[in-house]
mmCIF file of C-alpha atoms in Angstrom:
data_model
loop_
_atom_site.group_PDB
_atom_site.id
_atom_site.type_symbol
_atom_site.label_atom_id
_atom_site.label_comp_id
_atom_site.label_asym_id
_atom_site.label_seq_id
_atom_site.Cartn_x
_atom_site.Cartn_y
_atom_site.Cartn_z
ATOM 1 C CA MET A 1 103.018 344.527 18.991
ATOM 2 C CA SER A 2 99.260 343.547 19.176
ATOM 3 C CA LEU A 3 96.967 345.764 21.597
ATOM 4 C CA LYS A 4 93.593 345.451 22.681
ATOM 5 C CA THR A 5 90.918 347.551 23.523
ATOM 6 C CA VAL A 6 89.658 347.829 27.079
ATOM 7 C CA THR A 7 87.632 349.918 29.813
ATOM 8 C CA ILE A 8 89.470 351.093 32.923
ATOM 9 C CA ALA A 9 86.484 349.188 35.182
ATOM 10 C CA GLU A 10 88.204 346.237 33.148
ATOM 11 C CA ILE A 11 91.628 346.497 34.134
ATOM 12 C CA ALA A 12 90.653 347.957 37.913
ATOM 13 C CA ALA A 13 91.298 345.303 40.901
ATOM 14 C CA PRO A 14 88.897 343.237 42.079
ATOM 15 C CA ASP A 15 88.410 345.021 45.728
ATOM 16 C CA LYS A 16 85.226 347.044 44.806
ATOM 17 C CA ARG A 17 87.087 350.118 46.800
ATOM 18 C CA SER A 18 89.902 350.094 43.900
ATOM 19 C CA ILE A 19 87.847 352.918 41.897
ATOM 20 C CA ALA A 20 87.041 355.482 44.450
ATOM 21 C CA ILE A 21 86.380 359.462 45.037
ATOM 22 C CA GLY A 22 87.647 361.817 48.110
ATOM 23 C CA PRO A 23 85.326 362.581 50.670
ATOM 24 C CA PHE A 24 82.500 365.054 50.889
ATOM 25 C CA GLY A 25 83.851 368.158 51.185
ATOM 26 C CA SER A 26 82.165 368.707 54.745
ATOM 27 C CA SER A 27 83.620 365.168 56.035
ATOM 28 C CA LEU A 28 86.931 366.531 55.305
ATOM 29 C CA LYS A 29 87.032 370.393 56.453
ATOM 30 C CA ALA A 30 90.494 371.943 57.184
ATOM 31 C CA ASP A 31 89.993 372.316 60.616
ATOM 32 C CA LEU A 32 91.104 368.520 60.795
ATOM 33 C CA TYR A 33 94.689 368.875 59.285
ATOM 34 C CA VAL A 34 97.470 368.675 61.688
ATOM 35 C CA PRO A 35 100.965 369.309 61.579
ATOM 36 C CA SER A 36 101.732 365.665 60.847
ATOM 37 C CA GLY A 37 100.239 362.053 60.338
ATOM 38 C CA VAL A 38 98.795 360.630 56.831
ATOM 39 C CA PRO A 39 99.425 362.876 54.194
ATOM 40 C CA VAL A 40 95.921 364.201 51.766
ATOM 41 C CA VAL A 41 96.582 364.529 48.153
ATOM 42 C CA ARG A 42 95.460 367.324 46.653
ATOM 43 C CA GLY A 43 95.533 368.743 43.261
ATOM 44 C CA GLN A 44 97.499 371.239 44.062
ATOM 45 C CA ASN A 45 100.245 368.168 44.645
ATOM 46 C CA ILE A 46 99.508 367.042 41.113
ATOM 47 C CA LYS A 47 102.583 368.420 38.997
ATOM 48 C CA GLU A 48 102.686 368.938 35.543
ATOM 49 C CA GLY A 49 105.200 365.885 35.007
ATOM 50 C CA GLY A 50 103.050 363.635 36.881
ATOM 51 C CA GLU A 51 105.100 363.108 40.300
ATOM 52 C CA LEU A 52 103.566 363.870 43.717
ATOM 53 C CA ASP A 53 105.158 367.255 45.114
ATOM 54 C CA GLU A 54 105.253 366.915 48.915
ATOM 55 C CA SER A 55 106.869 369.615 49.466
ATOM 56 C CA ASP A 56 102.594 371.339 49.928
ATOM 57 C CA LEU A 57 101.068 368.363 51.902
ATOM 58 C CA VAL A 58 98.560 369.033 54.628
ATOM 59 C CA PHE A 59 98.084 365.781 57.304
ATOM 60 C CA VAL A 60 95.418 364.333 59.399
ATOM 61 C CA GLU A 61 95.260 362.078 62.199
ATOM 62 C CA PRO A 62 95.892 358.194 61.650
ATOM 63 C CA GLU A 63 92.312 358.032 63.246
ATOM 64 C CA THR A 64 90.595 360.553 60.938
ATOM 65 C CA ALA A 65 92.460 358.545 57.420
ATOM 66 C CA ALA A 66 90.933 355.436 58.906
ATOM 67 C CA ARG A 67 87.344 356.682 58.857
ATOM 68 C CA PHE A 68 87.258 356.885 54.963
ATOM 69 C CA PRO A 69 88.757 353.638 53.672
ATOM 70 C CA ALA A 70 87.879 353.738 50.212
ATOM 71 C CA CYS A 71 90.018 356.801 50.014
ATOM 72 C CA LEU A 72 93.482 355.363 51.232
ATOM 73 C CA LEU A 73 95.754 355.490 49.003
ATOM 74 C CA ASN A 74 99.044 352.957 48.845
ATOM 75 C CA GLU A 75 101.563 352.397 46.084
ATOM 76 C CA GLY A 76 100.629 352.267 42.525
ATOM 77 C CA ASP A 77 97.608 354.051 42.974
ATOM 78 C CA LEU A 78 96.389 356.505 40.457
ATOM 79 C CA VAL A 79 94.962 359.780 41.253
ATOM 80 C CA PHE A 80 92.784 362.538 39.326
ATOM 81 C CA PRO A 81 91.825 366.105 40.383
ATOM 82 C CA HIS A 82 87.563 365.340 38.765
ATOM 83 C CA ARG A 83 87.511 369.250 39.475
ATOM 84 C CA GLY A 84 89.777 372.350 38.754
ATOM 85 C CA ALA A 85 93.327 370.304 37.249
ATOM 86 C CA ILE A 86 90.998 368.035 34.502
ATOM 87 C CA GLY A 87 93.600 365.640 32.959
ATOM 88 C CA ARG A 88 96.394 365.479 35.519
ATOM 89 C CA VAL A 89 97.762 362.039 37.401
ATOM 90 C CA GLY A 90 99.747 361.566 39.406
ATOM 91 C CA ILE A 91 100.864 357.788 40.785
ATOM 92 C CA VAL A 92 101.110 357.257 44.886
ATOM 93 C CA GLY A 93 104.654 355.703 46.336
ATOM 94 C CA LYS A 94 105.368 353.954 48.759
ATOM 95 C CA ARG A 95 103.923 356.112 51.141
ATOM 96 C CA GLN A 96 100.081 355.368 52.119
ATOM 97 C CA MET A 97 98.250 359.050 51.626
ATOM 98 C CA LEU A 98 94.382 359.664 51.599
ATOM 99 C CA LEU A 99 92.750 361.164 49.094
ATOM 100 C CA SER A 100 91.022 364.472 49.155
ATOM 101 C CA SER A 101 87.659 365.683 47.836
ATOM 102 C CA SER A 102 87.951 366.732 44.927
ATOM 103 C CA MET A 103 90.026 363.788 43.605
ATOM 104 C CA MET A 104 89.071 360.228 42.435
ATOM 105 C CA LYS A 105 91.774 357.055 42.449
ATOM 106 C CA LEU A 106 92.308 354.195 40.487
ATOM 107 C CA THR A 107 93.377 350.790 42.028
ATOM 108 C CA VAL A 108 94.858 349.122 38.924
ATOM 109 C CA ASP A 109 94.943 344.906 39.026
ATOM 110 C CA PRO A 110 98.461 343.899 38.505
ATOM 111 C CA LEU A 111 97.677 340.655 36.428
ATOM 112 C CA LYS A 112 96.215 342.438 34.233
ATOM 113 C CA ALA A 113 97.848 345.629 33.421
ATOM 114 C CA ASP A 114 100.758 347.358 34.332
ATOM 115 C CA PRO A 115 100.166 350.350 36.830
ATOM 116 C CA ARG A 116 102.675 352.788 35.495
ATOM 117 C CA PHE A 117 102.023 351.690 32.028
ATOM 118 C CA VAL A 118 98.115 353.240 33.100
ATOM 119 C CA PHE A 119 99.788 356.030 34.186
ATOM 120 C CA TYR A 120 101.568 356.794 31.155
ATOM 121 C CA TYR A 121 98.322 356.074 29.315
ATOM 122 C CA PHE A 122 97.194 359.161 31.409
ATOM 123 C CA ARG A 123 99.892 361.802 30.055
ATOM 124 C CA GLY A 124 99.387 360.462 26.942
ATOM 125 C CA PRO A 125 95.958 359.681 24.941
ATOM 126 C CA GLY A 126 94.514 358.940 27.943
ATOM 127 C CA GLN A 127 94.490 362.521 29.304
ATOM 128 C CA ASN A 128 92.127 364.115 26.176
ATOM 129 C CA GLU A 129 90.035 361.216 27.625
ATOM 130 C CA LEU A 130 89.647 363.134 30.853
ATOM 131 C CA LEU A 131 89.093 366.199 29.299
ATOM 132 C CA MET A 132 86.939 365.666 26.799
ATOM 133 C CA ARG A 133 84.155 364.267 29.970
ATOM 134 C CA ALA A 134 84.616 367.358 31.840
ATOM 135 C CA SER A 135 82.733 370.872 31.709
ATOM 136 C CA THR A 136 84.278 373.740 30.401
ATOM 137 C CA VAL A 137 81.032 375.740 32.280
ATOM 138 C CA GLY A 138 83.015 377.231 35.262
ATOM 139 C CA THR A 139 85.419 375.773 37.495
ATOM 140 C CA PRO A 140 86.310 372.778 34.886
ATOM 141 C CA GLY A 141 84.823 369.514 36.443
ATOM 142 C CA ILE A 142 83.720 365.513 35.292
ATOM 143 C CA GLY A 143 79.757 365.609 35.970
ATOM 144 C CA GLN A 144 79.961 361.782 37.027
ATOM 145 C CA PRO A 145 83.373 361.346 37.921
ATOM 146 C CA LEU A 146 83.647 357.476 38.907
ATOM 147 C CA THR A 147 81.021 356.209 35.923
ATOM 148 C CA SER A 148 83.397 358.474 33.577
ATOM 149 C CA LEU A 149 86.465 357.073 34.583
ATOM 150 C CA ARG A 150 85.112 353.450 34.633
ATOM 151 C CA GLY A 151 84.181 353.762 31.004
ATOM 152 C CA ILE A 152 87.599 355.050 29.340
ATOM 153 C CA PRO A 153 88.757 353.140 26.964
ATOM 154 C CA ILE A 154 92.696 351.819 27.001
ATOM 155 C CA GLN A 155 94.398 349.989 24.737
ATOM 156 C CA ILE A 156 96.948 347.426 26.229
ATOM 157 C CA PRO A 157 99.897 345.377 24.766
ATOM 158 C CA GLU A 158 101.255 341.866 26.822
ATOM 159 C CA LEU A 159 101.773 342.404 30.279
ATOM 160 C CA ASP A 160 105.371 342.451 29.635
ATOM 161 C CA GLN A 161 105.535 344.800 27.002
ATOM 162 C CA GLN A 162 103.965 346.930 29.527
ATOM 163 C CA ARG A 163 106.057 346.790 31.841
ATOM 164 C CA ALA A 164 108.721 347.619 29.197
ATOM 165 C CA ILE A 165 107.473 350.660 28.177
ATOM 166 C CA ALA A 166 106.957 351.446 31.183
ATOM 167 C CA GLU A 167 110.685 350.934 32.205
ATOM 168 C CA VAL A 168 111.828 353.143 29.323
ATOM 169 C CA LEU A 169 109.694 356.291 30.141
ATOM 170 C CA SER A 170 110.478 355.737 33.758
ATOM 171 C CA ALA A 171 114.123 355.870 33.363
ATOM 172 C CA LEU A 172 113.886 359.134 31.681
ATOM 173 C CA ASP A 173 111.811 360.751 34.280
ATOM 174 C CA ASP A 174 114.136 359.000 36.797
ATOM 175 C CA LYS A 175 116.653 361.033 35.747
ATOM 176 C CA ILE A 176 114.613 364.202 35.189
ATOM 177 C CA ALA A 177 114.200 363.661 38.988
ATOM 178 C CA ALA A 178 117.479 362.851 40.041
ATOM 179 C CA ASN A 179 118.192 366.758 37.906
ATOM 180 C CA LYS A 180 115.672 368.134 40.306
ATOM 181 C CA LYS A 181 117.210 366.755 43.585
ATOM 182 C CA LEU A 182 121.085 368.186 42.213
ATOM 183 C CA VAL A 183 119.615 371.404 41.156
ATOM 184 C CA GLN A 184 117.826 372.195 44.601
ATOM 185 C CA VAL A 185 120.812 370.899 46.617
ATOM 186 C CA ALA A 186 123.476 373.232 44.852
ATOM 187 C CA ASP A 187 120.657 376.159 45.250
ATOM 188 C CA ASP A 188 120.030 375.865 48.638
ATOM 189 C CA LEU A 189 124.275 375.694 48.568
ATOM 190 C CA GLY A 190 124.203 379.074 47.320
ATOM 191 C CA ALA A 191 121.756 380.741 49.087
ATOM 192 C CA SER A 192 123.959 379.410 52.354
ATOM 193 C CA LEU A 193 126.727 380.826 50.840
ATOM 194 C CA THR A 194 125.262 383.783 50.039
ATOM 195 C CA ARG A 195 123.633 384.410 53.757
ATOM 196 C CA ASN A 196 127.026 383.520 55.303
ATOM 197 C CA ALA A 197 128.695 386.215 53.093
ATOM 198 C CA LEU A 198 126.491 389.187 53.949
ATOM 199 C CA ASP A 199 126.723 391.664 56.642
ATOM 200 C CA SER A 200 123.246 392.188 58.019
ATOM 201 C CA SER A 201 124.332 395.205 60.416
ATOM 202 C CA GLU A 202 124.660 397.285 57.011
ATOM 203 C CA SER A 203 122.807 397.783 53.809
ATOM 204 C CA ILE A 204 123.625 399.937 50.506
ATOM 205 C CA ALA A 205 121.239 401.021 47.570
ATOM 206 C CA LEU A 206 120.768 398.866 44.899
ATOM 207 C CA SER A 207 121.737 401.409 42.431
ATOM 208 C CA THR A 208 125.326 401.359 44.048
ATOM 209 C CA ILE A 209 125.887 397.534 42.681
ATOM 210 C CA ALA A 210 123.616 397.246 39.598
ATOM 211 C CA ASP A 211 122.632 399.088 36.779
ATOM 212 C CA ILE A 212 118.469 399.094 36.141
ATOM 213 C CA VAL A 213 116.265 398.539 32.702
ATOM 214 C CA MET A 214 112.570 398.626 32.891
ATOM 215 C CA GLY A 215 111.186 396.233 30.113
ATOM 216 C CA SER A 216 108.470 398.354 27.898
ATOM 217 C CA SER A 217 105.754 396.353 25.785
ATOM 218 C CA PRO A 218 106.972 396.057 21.927
ATOM 219 C CA LEU A 219 104.368 397.461 20.031
ATOM 220 C CA GLY A 220 103.763 396.005 16.140
ATOM 221 C CA THR A 221 105.516 393.108 17.294
ATOM 222 C CA SER A 222 104.904 389.250 16.471
ATOM 223 C CA PHE A 223 105.839 386.580 18.788
ATOM 224 C CA ASN A 224 105.860 382.889 17.773
ATOM 225 C CA GLU A 225 106.824 379.316 19.562
ATOM 226 C CA VAL A 226 109.540 378.524 17.813
ATOM 227 C CA GLY A 227 112.985 379.106 18.277
ATOM 228 C CA GLU A 228 113.635 382.806 15.897
ATOM 229 C CA GLY A 229 114.153 386.429 16.770
ATOM 230 C CA THR A 230 114.953 387.224 20.688
ATOM 231 C CA VAL A 231 113.162 385.187 23.876
ATOM 232 C CA PHE A 232 110.795 387.452 25.124
ATOM 233 C CA TYR A 233 109.352 387.816 28.818
ATOM 234 C CA GLN A 234 106.955 390.138 30.174
ATOM 235 C CA GLY A 235 105.635 389.151 33.816
ATOM 236 C CA VAL A 236 105.872 386.065 35.799
ATOM 237 C CA ARG A 237 103.818 383.485 34.051
ATOM 238 C CA ASP A 238 105.971 380.910 33.859
ATOM 239 C CA PHE A 239 108.820 382.973 35.163
ATOM 240 C CA GLY A 240 110.437 379.679 36.080
ATOM 241 C CA PHE A 241 113.176 378.343 38.533
ATOM 242 C CA ARG A 242 115.880 379.278 36.056
ATOM 243 C CA PHE A 243 116.392 380.079 32.327
ATOM 244 C CA PRO A 244 115.321 378.824 30.084
ATOM 245 C CA CYS A 245 111.699 377.893 31.136
ATOM 246 C CA ASN A 246 108.413 378.102 28.894
ATOM 247 C CA ARG A 247 108.826 381.436 26.538
ATOM 248 C CA VAL A 248 108.120 383.071 23.128
ATOM 249 C CA TRP A 249 110.080 384.655 20.483
ATOM 250 C CA THR A 250 109.513 388.197 18.990
ATOM 251 C CA THR A 251 111.862 390.314 16.436
ATOM 252 C CA ALA A 252 111.396 393.279 18.541
ATOM 253 C CA ALA A 253 114.759 394.740 20.690
ATOM 254 C CA ALA A 254 113.157 397.393 22.415
ATOM 255 C CA LYS A 255 114.517 396.951 25.852
ATOM 256 C CA LEU A 256 117.067 393.439 26.091
ATOM 257 C CA ALA A 257 118.713 392.122 28.572
ATOM 258 C CA ARG A 258 122.033 390.251 28.747
ATOM 259 C CA SER A 259 123.060 386.686 29.448
ATOM 260 C CA GLY A 260 123.833 386.897 33.453
ATOM 261 C CA ASP A 261 121.323 389.686 34.168
ATOM 262 C CA THR A 262 118.887 389.029 36.644
ATOM 263 C CA LEU A 263 115.273 389.406 35.801
ATOM 264 C CA LEU A 264 113.006 390.763 38.530
ATOM 265 C CA SER A 265 108.465 390.855 38.396
ATOM 266 C CA VAL A 266 108.050 394.068 38.912
ATOM 267 C CA ARG A 267 104.479 393.823 38.885
ATOM 268 C CA ALA A 268 102.699 391.659 41.430
ATOM 269 C CA PRO A 269 104.126 389.211 42.576
ATOM 270 C CA VAL A 270 106.293 391.746 42.587
ATOM 271 C CA GLY A 271 110.323 390.639 43.597
ATOM 272 C CA ARG A 272 110.230 387.219 41.476
ATOM 273 C CA VAL A 273 113.614 386.107 40.108
ATOM 274 C CA ASN A 274 115.228 384.505 37.121
ATOM 275 C CA LEU A 275 117.967 383.993 35.998
ATOM 276 C CA ALA A 276 119.192 385.190 31.829
ATOM 277 C CA THR A 277 121.175 382.747 30.153
ATOM 278 C CA GLU A 278 120.664 384.690 26.593
ATOM 279 C CA LYS A 279 119.777 387.928 25.104
ATOM 280 C CA THR A 280 116.175 388.588 26.067
ATOM 281 C CA CYS A 281 113.816 391.157 25.528
ATOM 282 C CA ILE A 282 111.790 392.105 28.090
ATOM 283 C CA GLY A 283 108.124 393.798 28.607
ATOM 284 C CA ARG A 284 107.060 395.605 31.200
ATOM 285 C CA GLY A 285 106.130 393.463 33.429
ATOM 286 C CA VAL A 286 110.057 392.731 34.238
ATOM 287 C CA ALA A 287 113.353 394.472 35.081
ATOM 288 C CA SER A 288 116.801 393.583 34.084
ATOM 289 C CA VAL A 289 119.287 394.135 36.779
ATOM 290 C CA ARG A 290 122.967 393.701 35.764
ATOM 291 C CA SER A 291 125.935 393.851 38.232
ATOM 292 C CA SER A 292 127.992 396.950 37.650
ATOM 293 C CA SER A 293 131.131 395.089 38.962
ATOM 294 C CA GLY A 294 131.292 391.859 37.327
ATOM 295 C CA ARG A 295 129.558 390.259 40.407
ATOM 296 C CA PRO A 296 125.925 388.509 37.791
ATOM 297 C CA PHE A 297 125.583 385.012 40.228
ATOM 298 C CA THR A 298 126.329 387.206 43.409
ATOM 299 C CA LEU A 299 123.746 390.376 42.768
ATOM 300 C CA PHE A 300 121.050 387.276 41.635
ATOM 301 C CA HIS A 301 121.373 385.568 44.923
ATOM 302 C CA ILE A 302 121.320 388.635 46.883
ATOM 303 C CA LEU A 303 117.900 389.821 45.307
ATOM 304 C CA LYS A 304 116.505 386.190 45.517
ATOM 305 C CA ASP A 305 117.260 386.303 49.191
ATOM 306 C CA SER A 306 115.805 389.674 49.432
ATOM 307 C CA HIS A 307 111.853 388.476 50.872
ATOM 308 C CA GLU A 308 111.521 391.165 53.211
ATOM 309 C CA ALA A 309 112.163 393.851 50.729
ATOM 310 C CA TRP A 310 109.299 393.483 48.184
ATOM 311 C CA ALA A 311 106.970 393.088 51.223
ATOM 312 C CA PRO A 312 105.839 397.268 50.552
ATOM 313 C CA PHE A 313 105.047 396.923 46.920
ATOM 314 C CA GLU A 314 102.697 394.093 46.893
ATOM 315 C CA ALA A 315 99.187 394.957 46.362
ATOM 316 C CA GLU A 316 96.464 395.215 49.444
ATOM 317 C CA GLY A 317 93.112 394.944 48.333
ATOM 318 C CA THR A 318 91.931 396.042 44.834
ATOM 319 C CA VAL A 319 95.663 398.099 44.603
ATOM 320 C CA PHE A 320 97.980 396.544 41.888
ATOM 321 C CA GLY A 321 101.147 395.681 43.249
ATOM 322 C CA SER A 322 103.992 397.235 41.617
ATOM 323 C CA ILE A 323 107.470 398.635 41.560
ATOM 324 C CA ASN A 324 109.340 401.098 39.788
ATOM 325 C CA LYS A 325 112.986 402.159 38.598
ATOM 326 C CA GLY A 326 112.850 404.921 41.139
ATOM 327 C CA GLN A 327 111.977 402.888 43.725
ATOM 328 C CA LEU A 328 113.886 399.834 42.794
ATOM 329 C CA ALA A 329 117.377 401.929 42.484
ATOM 330 C CA SER A 330 116.746 403.073 45.973
ATOM 331 C CA LEU A 331 116.129 399.729 47.231
ATOM 332 C CA ARG A 332 118.143 398.815 50.506
ATOM 333 C CA VAL A 333 120.302 395.261 49.894
ATOM 334 C CA PRO A 334 122.010 393.694 52.404
ATOM 335 C CA ARG A 335 126.216 394.590 52.050
ATOM 336 C CA LEU A 336 128.835 392.079 51.345
ATOM 337 C CA LYS A 337 131.648 391.035 54.178
ATOM 338 C CA PRO A 338 134.697 392.532 52.178
ATOM 339 C CA GLU A 339 136.564 389.329 52.076
ATOM 340 C CA TYR A 340 133.375 387.634 50.026
ATOM 341 C CA GLU A 341 133.404 390.539 47.612
ATOM 342 C CA ASP A 342 135.827 388.082 44.934
ATOM 343 C CA GLN A 343 135.337 385.340 46.900
ATOM 344 C CA LEU A 344 131.385 384.848 46.926
ATOM 345 C CA GLU A 345 131.033 385.132 42.978
ATOM 346 C CA ALA A 346 133.522 382.029 42.213
ATOM 347 C CA MET A 347 131.658 379.646 44.744
ATOM 348 C CA LEU A 348 128.631 380.534 42.908
ATOM 349 C CA ALA A 349 129.590 380.416 39.770
ATOM 350 C CA PRO A 350 130.714 376.679 39.246
ATOM 351 C CA MET A 351 127.031 376.106 41.291
ATOM 352 C CA GLU A 352 125.087 377.915 38.629
ATOM 353 C CA ARG A 353 126.841 376.348 35.507
ATOM 354 C CA VAL A 354 125.876 372.722 37.473
ATOM 355 C CA ILE A 355 122.068 374.150 37.608
ATOM 356 C CA GLY A 356 122.016 375.388 34.168
ATOM 357 C CA SER A 357 123.655 372.604 32.734
ATOM 358 C CA ALA A 358 120.816 369.989 34.963
ATOM 359 C CA LEU A 359 117.779 372.174 33.636
ATOM 360 C CA ARG A 360 118.909 372.201 29.844
ATOM 361 C CA GLU A 361 119.260 368.242 30.532
ATOM 362 C CA ASN A 362 115.510 368.323 32.025
ATOM 363 C CA THR A 363 114.014 369.896 28.809
ATOM 364 C CA ASN A 364 115.661 367.974 26.177
ATOM 365 C CA LEU A 365 114.450 364.528 28.522
ATOM 366 C CA ALA A 366 111.468 365.490 28.989
ATOM 367 C CA ALA A 367 111.034 366.572 25.540
ATOM 368 C CA THR A 368 112.637 362.665 24.365
ATOM 369 C CA ARG A 369 109.813 361.306 26.643
ATOM 370 C CA ASP A 370 107.195 363.294 25.719
ATOM 371 C CA ALA A 371 107.786 362.302 21.821
ATOM 372 C CA LEU A 372 108.141 358.467 22.694
ATOM 373 C CA LEU A 373 105.430 358.517 24.802
ATOM 374 C CA PRO A 374 102.675 358.186 21.861
ATOM 375 C CA GLN A 375 105.171 356.267 19.627
ATOM 376 C CA LEU A 376 105.517 353.381 21.943
ATOM 377 C CA MET A 377 101.738 353.418 22.990
ATOM 378 C CA SER A 378 100.403 353.239 19.727
ATOM 379 C CA GLY A 379 102.747 350.066 18.658
ATOM 380 C CA LYS A 380 104.433 351.984 16.147
ATOM 381 C CA LEU A 381 108.028 352.332 18.244
ATOM 382 C CA ARG A 382 109.380 349.155 19.462
ATOM 383 C CA VAL A 383 110.751 348.954 22.811
ATOM 384 C CA LYS A 384 114.274 348.166 22.187
ATOM 385 C CA ASP A 385 114.665 351.016 19.694
ATOM 386 C CA ALA A 386 113.209 353.477 22.121
ATOM 387 C CA GLU A 387 116.263 352.042 24.116
ATOM 388 C CA LYS A 388 118.590 353.182 21.450
ATOM 389 C CA VAL A 389 117.253 356.447 21.773
ATOM 390 C CA LEU A 390 117.810 356.416 25.426
ATOM 391 C CA GLU A 391 121.368 355.750 25.378
ATOM 392 C CA GLY A 392 121.507 358.405 22.767
ATOM 393 C CA THR A 393 120.620 360.663 25.365
ATOM 394 C CA ALA A 394 122.353 358.946 27.981
ATOM 395 C CA ALA A 395 125.340 359.623 25.891
#
């Protein structure tokens, strides 16, 4: 595969608005936001994988959006933060959107480059190009964002090869997205079943249905990024939606959670939960809450849905929010209706298996995508060979 090096300016659409920056902050203030209308893309809407998160969108009136024609976003446009989360990139779907003040956009000329190929370039080698142009003093930012973006070099093959490469990588991302939807549907159903099974008029102390182990930071132990020893959890950084998620390993075995235990954050923010799927060493910021009746998924969903119970333990002012073992033991949680004591666990168990399987598959799919991306971009791996890898992943 032959590659030629061009700049982003050379593959941008001929329209003078193809590379643009968002409105000045004073032009697009929060008081212009409305409940519905044209969505505004902000830095927090771009997730690690590049997809635009539409669960936290803000909106402006169509008339407001029309005041910023250079900042309007259409399908296939790429969006980048030029302040804050430098290095992230998102690609716009079918919905027209508006660029926020901390963002910049790129509209690719489809006769010169495939927008999805350019998107994946910025997920790989192009990310470093963005980071190299950012200041590390204070809040990360690119001093001359549009000039910097225009001058970034990119190696591109022929257009048909670009499309083929993007197709391979998109197939993996599409499967990841489908699994995420499956997980969300299963989780929502589990939450609904749990609420229906609880007697909201009667509560019991958590200690009557669970055993509690408070974590402690093991001293004199080392941690590593590879899978050796026991998974270590301290606090809620990268706490995740369900296990597995980002973590380190340790040889310590001071305070352990077992598979099926609910992992609960006991330091600010208090009340985040996760579900252990393997033996886990827990640090000071985490407690293990184990069902004393053999109903781990029921307990997990009860704690996951107990939002109001954690409010008294949240931080206020300069106070660091936390909950101790005594407070946790006496915490009041809703009692299960008698007819659901065994029935709910039987309904939740298969859903949790589906969730766990989908999340594990996504971990493998993301690793495959990230391994293929630089190989395909550089021409070291042929698309046909990548498709064979894809077939093996699907199997």
